[in-house]
Short mmCIF file of C-alpha atoms in Angstrom, two decimals:
data_model
loop_
_atom_site.label_atom_id
_atom_site.label_comp_id
_atom_site.label_asym_id
_atom_site.label_seq_id
_atom_site.Cartn_x
_atom_site.Cartn_y
_atom_site.Cartn_z
CA MET A 1 24.64 29.43 4.58
CA LYS A 2 24.24 26.31 6.79
CA ARG A 3 21.76 24.89 4.33
CA ILE A 4 24.22 25.32 1.38
CA ILE A 5 26.91 23.71 3.30
CA ILE A 6 24.68 20.65 3.93
CA ILE A 7 23.54 20.43 0.37
CA VAL A 8 27.29 20.67 -0.83
CA LEU A 9 28.21 17.87 1.62
CA CYS A 10 25.37 15.70 0.33
CA LEU A 11 26.48 16.14 -3.15
CA VAL A 12 30.12 15.39 -2.45
CA LEU A 13 29.28 12.18 -0.60
CA GLY A 14 26.93 11.10 -3.31
CA LEU A 15 29.69 11.71 -5.97
CA TRP A 16 32.10 9.96 -3.73
CA LEU A 17 29.75 6.81 -3.63
CA LEU A 18 29.10 7.06 -7.38
CA ILE A 19 32.75 7.09 -8.11
CA GLY A 20 33.66 4.24 -5.79
CA CYS A 21 30.93 2.08 -7.46
CA SER A 22 32.10 2.85 -10.85
CA ASN A 23 35.72 1.88 -9.98
CA ASN A 24 34.50 -1.33 -8.50
CA ASP A 25 32.60 -2.10 -11.89
CA THR A 26 35.66 -1.47 -13.97
CA ASN A 27 37.91 -3.79 -11.93
CA GLN A 28 35.56 -6.79 -12.36
CA PRO A 29 36.79 -9.45 -14.95
CA ASP A 30 34.55 -9.72 -18.08
CA ASN A 31 33.79 -13.31 -17.45
CA LYS A 32 32.53 -12.77 -13.87
CA GLU A 33 29.33 -11.22 -12.45
CA THR A 34 29.52 -8.43 -10.15
CA PRO A 35 28.25 -9.60 -6.71
CA SER A 36 25.60 -7.71 -4.97
CA TYR A 37 26.41 -5.54 -1.85
CA ASN A 38 25.34 -8.37 0.48
CA GLU A 39 27.66 -10.85 -1.22
CA VAL A 40 30.85 -8.77 -1.19
CA ASP A 41 33.31 -10.27 1.28
CA GLU A 42 35.31 -7.15 1.84
CA PRO A 43 35.10 -5.91 5.49
CA GLU A 44 37.12 -2.72 4.69
CA ALA A 45 34.80 -1.80 1.78
CA ASP A 46 31.73 -2.49 3.92
CA GLU A 47 33.11 -0.31 6.82
CA GLU A 48 33.89 2.47 4.49
CA PHE A 49 30.35 2.24 3.01
CA ASP A 50 28.64 2.24 6.21
CA GLU A 51 30.75 5.34 7.42
CA ALA A 52 29.82 7.16 4.24
CA MET A 53 26.14 6.34 4.67
CA GLU A 54 26.27 7.58 8.42
CA GLU A 55 27.97 10.77 7.33
CA LEU A 56 25.25 11.30 4.64
CA GLY A 57 22.47 10.49 7.03
CA GLU A 58 23.82 12.99 9.51
CA ALA A 59 24.00 15.57 6.88
CA LEU A 60 20.52 15.02 5.73
CA SER A 61 19.37 15.04 9.34
CA TYR A 62 19.57 18.71 9.37
CA LEU A 63 16.70 18.87 6.80
CA ALA A 64 14.51 16.13 8.64
CA THR A 65 11.41 16.36 10.61
CA PRO A 66 12.15 14.31 13.77
CA GLY A 67 9.64 13.31 16.50
CA TRP A 68 6.35 11.37 16.37
CA PRO A 69 4.01 13.19 13.84
CA GLU A 70 1.23 13.89 16.31
CA GLY A 71 -1.79 15.50 14.58
CA LYS A 72 -0.54 14.50 11.11
CA ILE A 73 -1.80 10.95 11.24
CA PRO A 74 -5.02 9.39 12.55
CA ASP A 75 -5.17 9.44 16.41
CA VAL A 76 -6.06 5.73 16.32
CA ILE A 77 -2.43 4.86 15.68
CA PRO A 78 -0.39 4.64 18.84
CA GLU A 79 3.17 6.03 19.00
CA TYR A 80 5.78 3.55 18.12
CA PRO A 81 7.61 3.13 21.46
CA PHE A 82 11.04 1.85 20.26
CA GLY A 83 13.97 3.81 18.90
CA GLU A 84 13.35 7.39 17.68
CA VAL A 85 11.44 8.91 14.67
CA THR A 86 14.31 10.49 12.65
CA ASN A 87 12.04 11.90 9.93
CA SER A 88 8.49 11.89 8.55
CA GLY A 89 6.45 13.46 5.70
CA ASP A 90 3.39 13.72 3.64
CA GLY A 91 3.80 11.41 0.70
CA GLY A 92 0.45 12.52 -0.97
CA ASP A 93 -2.46 10.36 -2.03
CA GLY A 94 -3.43 9.84 1.52
CA GLN A 95 -0.09 8.40 2.58
CA TYR A 96 2.17 9.60 5.32
CA PHE A 97 5.81 8.19 5.83
CA ILE A 98 7.70 7.65 9.11
CA LEU A 99 11.31 6.65 9.48
CA ILE A 100 12.36 5.16 12.86
CA SER A 101 15.73 3.91 14.12
CA PRO A 102 17.29 2.13 15.76
CA THR A 103 14.74 -0.60 15.89
CA GLY A 104 14.45 -4.28 14.94
CA LYS A 105 12.03 -7.02 13.91
CA ASP A 106 11.42 -8.11 17.55
CA GLU A 107 10.41 -4.71 18.41
CA LEU A 108 8.13 -4.37 15.50
CA ALA A 109 6.59 -7.68 16.38
CA GLU A 110 5.75 -6.20 19.85
CA TYR A 111 4.25 -3.10 18.29
CA LEU A 112 1.98 -5.26 15.94
CA THR A 113 0.91 -7.13 19.09
CA LEU A 114 0.06 -3.57 20.61
CA LEU A 115 -1.96 -2.66 17.46
CA GLU A 116 -3.77 -5.92 17.62
CA GLY A 117 -4.72 -5.23 21.21
CA GLN A 118 -6.36 -1.86 20.13
CA GLY A 119 -8.46 -3.39 17.48
CA PHE A 120 -6.22 -3.47 14.42
CA THR A 121 -6.49 -6.46 12.08
CA VAL A 122 -2.90 -7.54 11.74
CA SER A 123 -1.67 -9.23 8.53
CA GLY A 124 1.51 -11.29 8.56
CA ASP A 125 4.57 -9.31 10.15
CA ASP A 126 4.37 -6.12 8.05
CA SER A 127 0.84 -4.63 7.98
CA ALA A 128 -2.32 -3.67 10.14
CA ARG A 129 -5.51 -2.02 9.39
CA LEU A 130 -8.45 -0.55 11.47
CA GLY A 131 -11.34 0.61 9.37
CA THR A 132 -10.06 2.81 6.55
CA VAL A 133 -6.62 3.39 8.11
CA ALA A 134 -3.84 1.03 7.00
CA VAL A 135 -0.29 0.76 8.35
CA ASN A 136 2.47 -0.94 6.33
CA PHE A 137 6.08 -1.61 7.65
CA GLN A 138 9.36 -2.27 5.74
CA PHE A 139 12.95 -2.23 6.89
CA ASN A 140 15.09 -0.08 4.76
CA THR A 141 18.21 -1.30 6.55
CA LYS A 142 18.53 -3.66 9.52
CA GLU A 143 17.79 -0.93 12.05
CA VAL A 144 15.87 1.49 9.99
CA LEU A 145 12.14 0.85 9.98
CA GLN A 146 9.74 2.78 7.54
CA MET A 147 6.07 3.11 8.41
CA ILE A 148 3.58 3.92 5.68
CA VAL A 149 0.37 5.18 6.99
CA THR A 150 -2.59 5.25 4.57
CA ASP A 151 -6.05 6.69 5.23
CA LEU A 152 -8.25 6.41 2.21
CA GLY A 153 -11.34 7.45 4.18
CA THR A 154 -14.91 6.42 3.00
CA SER A 155 -17.53 8.07 0.95
CA GLU A 156 -21.32 7.80 0.52
CA TRP A 157 -22.63 4.82 -1.14
CA PRO A 158 -22.45 5.68 -4.86
CA GLN A 159 -24.92 5.14 -7.64
CA LEU A 160 -23.66 2.04 -9.36
CA MET A 161 -24.63 0.26 -12.65
CA GLY A 162 -27.71 -2.03 -11.85
CA ASP A 163 -28.76 -0.02 -8.80
CA VAL A 164 -26.55 -2.07 -6.41
CA LEU A 165 -27.95 -1.55 -2.87
CA PRO A 166 -25.67 -0.53 0.06
CA PRO A 167 -24.36 -3.24 2.45
CA ASP A 168 -26.09 -3.55 5.87
CA ALA A 169 -22.70 -4.25 7.40
CA GLY A 170 -19.16 -3.02 6.61
CA THR A 171 -17.79 0.27 5.33
CA LEU A 172 -16.75 1.25 1.77
CA TYR A 173 -12.99 1.50 1.63
CA GLY A 174 -12.14 4.66 -0.30
CA GLU A 175 -13.96 5.06 -3.62
CA VAL A 176 -15.39 2.69 -6.06
CA TYR A 177 -12.89 2.28 -8.95
CA ILE A 178 -14.67 2.68 -12.39
CA ALA A 179 -12.44 1.81 -15.29
CA GLU A 180 -12.43 3.92 -18.38
CA LEU A 181 -13.16 1.46 -21.26
CA SER A 182 -11.75 1.92 -24.64
CA LYS A 183 -13.35 1.30 -28.02
CA SER A 184 -11.37 -1.92 -28.32
CA ASP A 185 -12.74 -3.08 -24.95
CA LYS A 186 -16.30 -2.57 -26.18
CA GLU A 187 -15.47 -4.29 -29.40
CA TYR A 188 -14.42 -7.37 -27.29
CA GLY A 189 -17.74 -7.14 -25.52
CA ASN A 190 -16.89 -5.34 -22.22
CA TYR A 191 -19.13 -2.26 -21.58
CA TYR A 192 -18.59 -1.57 -17.86
CA SER A 193 -16.10 -2.48 -15.23
CA ALA A 194 -15.95 -1.38 -11.56
CA GLY A 195 -14.28 -2.62 -8.39
CA PHE A 196 -14.83 -1.87 -4.62
CA THR A 197 -13.80 -3.14 -1.20
CA LEU A 198 -15.76 -3.26 2.09
CA VAL A 199 -13.94 -3.46 5.34
CA ASP A 200 -14.82 -4.41 8.88
CA LEU A 201 -17.18 -7.20 8.09
CA THR A 202 -17.22 -10.95 7.98
CA GLU A 203 -17.30 -13.33 5.08
CA GLU A 204 -21.10 -14.04 5.80
CA ASP A 205 -21.68 -10.32 5.66
CA CYS A 206 -20.20 -10.32 2.12
CA VAL A 207 -22.42 -13.12 1.05
CA ALA A 208 -25.48 -11.34 2.71
CA PHE A 209 -24.57 -8.23 0.65
CA ILE A 210 -24.81 -10.29 -2.50
CA GLU A 211 -28.04 -11.92 -1.66
CA LYS A 212 -29.52 -8.65 -0.57
CA GLN A 213 -29.49 -7.53 -4.22
CA LEU A 214 -31.88 -10.33 -5.28
CA SER A 215 -34.89 -8.22 -4.03
CA ASN A 216 -33.62 -5.65 -6.53
CA GLY A 217 -34.11 -7.46 -9.67
CA TRP A 218 -30.85 -9.51 -9.67
CA GLU A 219 -30.55 -13.35 -10.21
CA GLY A 220 -28.15 -15.87 -9.04
CA GLY A 221 -26.82 -16.17 -5.52
CA TYR A 222 -23.96 -16.67 -3.04
CA ASP A 223 -21.01 -15.05 -4.68
CA MET A 224 -22.15 -14.17 -8.08
CA ILE A 225 -25.45 -12.59 -9.28
CA PHE A 226 -26.69 -11.13 -12.70
CA LYS A 227 -28.95 -8.51 -14.24
CA ASP A 228 -29.90 -7.38 -17.71
CA VAL A 229 -29.04 -3.81 -18.37
CA THR A 230 -28.77 -1.57 -21.52
CA ILE A 231 -25.69 0.48 -22.08
CA ASP A 232 -25.44 2.70 -24.99
CA GLY A 233 -28.30 0.91 -26.66
CA VAL A 234 -26.56 -2.39 -26.40
CA ASP A 235 -28.24 -5.18 -24.37
CA CYS A 236 -25.71 -6.29 -21.69
CA GLU A 237 -25.57 -8.76 -18.83
CA LEU A 238 -24.35 -7.22 -15.62
CA MET A 239 -22.45 -9.28 -13.16
CA LEU A 240 -21.73 -8.54 -9.45
CA GLN A 241 -19.20 -11.03 -8.06
CA PHE A 242 -17.89 -11.43 -4.52
CA VAL A 243 -14.22 -12.06 -5.47
CA GLN A 244 -12.34 -12.74 -2.20
CA TYR A 245 -12.26 -12.17 1.54
CA TYR A 246 -9.28 -11.75 3.82
CA ASP A 247 -8.31 -10.01 7.04
CA GLY A 248 -11.79 -8.47 7.55
CA GLN A 249 -12.37 -7.02 4.16
CA GLY A 250 -14.11 -8.19 0.91
CA ASP A 251 -13.32 -7.39 -2.66
CA PHE A 252 -16.05 -7.03 -5.25
CA LEU A 253 -16.23 -6.84 -9.12
CA LEU A 254 -19.07 -5.30 -11.21
CA GLU A 255 -18.92 -5.89 -14.95
CA ALA A 256 -21.20 -5.76 -17.88
CA TRP A 257 -20.70 -7.77 -21.02
CA LYS A 258 -22.57 -7.62 -24.31
CA LYS A 259 -25.14 -10.39 -24.53
CA GLN A 260 -24.44 -12.77 -27.38
#
């Protein structure tokens, strides 16, 4: 019975907000653009909106999962020490979402410093990574922080076109993405396309990975090497390219094009 009351309350509040927004739209002059929420200079309307959102949040809290999700995210992620976890849940595809409030940007900066001290690579003011575990942050409101935890894991070094040898340093981040090429792609000359990322290595390690392939029939050097292969009876030139390096990870591209 309590769940039914909560759901009805949520629907009523949602309908109230929808009607309010519709009325505001109909009262706008034809020759004037409707200002965004942040641009409206109506304290009373803002106050009513905030109160409605608080009531809706309170109603939804009965269906929430409060508290730090211990055991549901990697242990390497320390508990956020500010505010309270109001809700969390599995988003699928290796992602886990955590809502925290009240907290602010200064407290998030302190938490990022904490992560950095525990070995995470921090990028800007909204993301951190340790191995295959990544944490991204965004503020849904001024005091509501959303943490998005992603753990793609790693896999054994796969059998790649051209017999690409595994790296001596770094870890394969997730799996190699191999594109499904269409008939038109092949008519254009593209017969193979794959991409992958290595983490926990230096830029020099990325270059060393490329140069390691020279002992296995590849030609070239530094950031781009080539090898002749045959795909579906078509002679192609296979290219392995070190695309970019940032924050302890390197991106690589492996493509085969029909020889002219």
